[in-house]
Each structure stands twice: as structure tokens, then as C-alpha cells.
Coordinates of C-alpha atoms in Angstrom, one line a residue:
M1 CA -13.1 -46.0 -1.2
A2 CA -10.9 -43.0 -0.4
A3 CA -9.8 -44.7 2.8
E4 CA -8.1 -47.4 0.7
Y5 CA -5.4 -44.9 -0.5
Q6 CA -2.3 -45.0 1.5
D7 CA -0.5 -41.9 0.0
Y8 CA -2.0 -39.7 2.7
D9 CA -3.8 -39.8 6.0
Y10 CA -7.5 -40.1 5.1
V11 CA -9.8 -37.8 7.0
E12 CA -13.4 -38.6 6.6
A13 CA -15.4 -35.6 5.3
G14 CA -17.9 -34.2 7.8
T15 CA -20.1 -31.2 7.9
I16 CA -19.1 -27.7 8.7
D17 CA -21.4 -25.1 10.2
A18 CA -21.0 -21.8 8.5
K19 CA -21.1 -20.1 11.9
D20 CA -17.9 -21.9 12.9
L21 CA -16.0 -20.4 10.0
P22 CA -13.8 -17.3 10.5
P23 CA -15.1 -14.1 8.9
L24 CA -13.9 -13.3 5.4
K25 CA -11.1 -10.7 4.9
P26 CA -12.5 -7.3 3.8
Q27 CA -10.8 -7.6 0.4
I28 CA -12.4 -11.0 -0.3
K29 CA -15.8 -9.8 0.9
K30 CA -15.7 -6.7 -1.4
N31 CA -14.5 -8.9 -4.3
M32 CA -17.2 -11.4 -3.8
R33 CA -19.9 -8.7 -3.5
G34 CA -18.7 -7.1 -6.7
E35 CA -18.6 -10.5 -8.4
L36 CA -22.2 -11.1 -7.4
S37 CA -23.4 -7.7 -8.6
T38 CA -21.6 -8.0 -11.9
G39 CA -23.0 -11.5 -12.5
L40 CA -26.5 -10.4 -11.7
I41 CA -26.4 -7.4 -14.0
L42 CA -24.9 -9.3 -16.9
A43 CA -27.3 -12.2 -16.4
T44 CA -30.3 -9.8 -16.3
I45 CA -29.2 -8.3 -19.6
Y46 CA -28.8 -11.7 -21.2
F47 CA -32.1 -13.0 -19.9
A48 CA -33.9 -9.9 -21.0
F49 CA -32.6 -10.4 -24.5
I50 CA -33.5 -14.1 -24.6
F51 CA -37.0 -13.6 -23.2
S52 CA -37.6 -10.8 -25.7
I53 CA -37.4 -13.3 -28.6
P54 CA -40.8 -14.9 -27.8
V55 CA -42.3 -11.5 -27.2
L56 CA -41.0 -10.5 -30.7
N57 CA -42.5 -13.7 -32.1
W58 CA -45.9 -13.1 -30.5
F59 CA -46.4 -9.4 -30.9
F60 CA -44.5 -8.7 -34.1
P61 CA -44.7 -11.8 -36.3
D62 CA -44.2 -9.8 -39.5
I63 CA -40.7 -8.8 -38.3
A64 CA -39.9 -12.0 -36.4
F65 CA -40.6 -14.4 -39.3
K66 CA -39.2 -12.3 -42.1
P67 CA -36.6 -14.3 -44.1
F68 CA -33.2 -12.9 -43.4
W69 CA -29.6 -14.0 -44.4
G70 CA -30.0 -17.1 -46.5
G71 CA -33.6 -17.9 -45.5
M72 CA -33.0 -17.7 -41.7
T73 CA -35.7 -15.8 -39.9
V74 CA -34.9 -12.7 -37.9
T75 CA -35.6 -14.4 -34.6
W76 CA -33.4 -17.4 -35.5
F77 CA -30.6 -15.0 -36.4
L78 CA -31.1 -13.1 -33.0
T79 CA -31.2 -16.4 -31.1
T80 CA -28.2 -18.1 -32.7
V81 CA -25.7 -15.5 -34.0
I82 CA -26.5 -12.5 -31.8
G83 CA -27.1 -14.7 -28.7
M84 CA -23.8 -16.4 -29.1
A85 CA -22.0 -13.1 -29.7
M86 CA -23.6 -11.7 -26.5
A87 CA -22.6 -14.7 -24.5
F88 CA -19.0 -14.4 -25.7
I89 CA -18.9 -10.6 -25.0
I90 CA -20.6 -11.1 -21.6
G91 CA -18.0 -13.8 -20.7
G92 CA -15.1 -11.6 -21.7
L93 CA -16.5 -8.6 -19.9
H94 CA -17.1 -10.6 -16.8
T95 CA -13.5 -11.9 -16.8
Y96 CA -12.1 -8.4 -17.5
L97 CA -14.1 -6.9 -14.6
Y98 CA -13.1 -9.7 -12.3
E99 CA -9.4 -9.2 -13.0
R100 CA -9.7 -5.5 -12.6
R101 CA -11.5 -6.0 -9.3
L102 CA -8.8 -8.5 -8.2
K103 CA -6.1 -6.0 -8.9
K104 CA -8.0 -3.4 -6.9
Y105 CA -8.7 -5.5 -3.8
V106 CA -5.9 -8.0 -3.6
T107 CA -2.4 -6.6 -2.8
T108 CA 0.9 -8.3 -3.3
T109 CA 1.3 -8.5 0.5
D110 CA -1.8 -10.7 0.7
V111 CA -0.2 -13.1 -1.9
K112 CA 3.1 -13.1 -0.1
E113 CA 1.4 -13.9 3.2
A114 CA -0.6 -16.7 1.6
D115 CA 2.7 -18.1 0.1
E116 CA 4.4 -18.0 3.5
D117 CA 1.4 -19.7 5.1
A118 CA 1.6 -22.4 2.4
R119 CA 5.4 -22.9 2.9
N120 CA 5.0 -23.1 6.7
T121 CA 2.3 -25.8 6.6
T122 CA 3.4 -29.3 7.4
I123 CA 1.5 -32.3 6.3
S124 CA 1.4 -35.1 8.8

């Protein structure tokens, strides 16, 4: 299918062994490590909240099934309204921390070098 296109020289995709790849730059390695730890921490907080809802239903049914805000139960309120707000806040926090980490580890010289590499690349 892709070989039918004539706009570029088609190179069939193969497999790449991870051992053959060059090592990551220290800045990228630190950025990725920070991204992983941030993601794991925020995911743990969110999953702890989500999995606390069935615990609340099971051990505290008087609180969990109490009518609240227009007939909605407390657990439905927690699941829908608070859960969505948490997802929004976690997404914003994750983005903020990523951008802050990017400013910390990526310098303008790295960007200029990448631009120079891109300009000097020839497509045959």
C-alpha cells in the first residue's frame, strides 16, 4: 500500500533493537524520569479516589446512599462531579509540571542544535 506512493522513496519498516539505539541525552533522560514519576504519583492519587468509592458503598452505606443535590447520592456525586474535576485538575497539573520540567532541562542551545540538524538534513 505505502509502496504505491511516488512522492517519496518508500523504505519498508523493519524492527529496531533497543540495544542499537544511541543513549539518550542526559536532559531527555531526566525529563522522562520526572514525567514517569509525576504520572505515577498523579495516577495513584486518582485510582485511590476511584477505588475508595466502592469501599464507601460497602462499609458506609448510610453516607454513600444519602440523597444529595437533587436526589443524586453522595457516591454518584463523588464519581461524576468530583471525579471529573479531579481529572481536569490532574491533567492541568501534569501539563504545568511537564512544561516547568521542560524549561529546566531543555536549553535554547539544544533547540538551536536541533534546528540546525533539521536544516542540514537532505532528503534523497
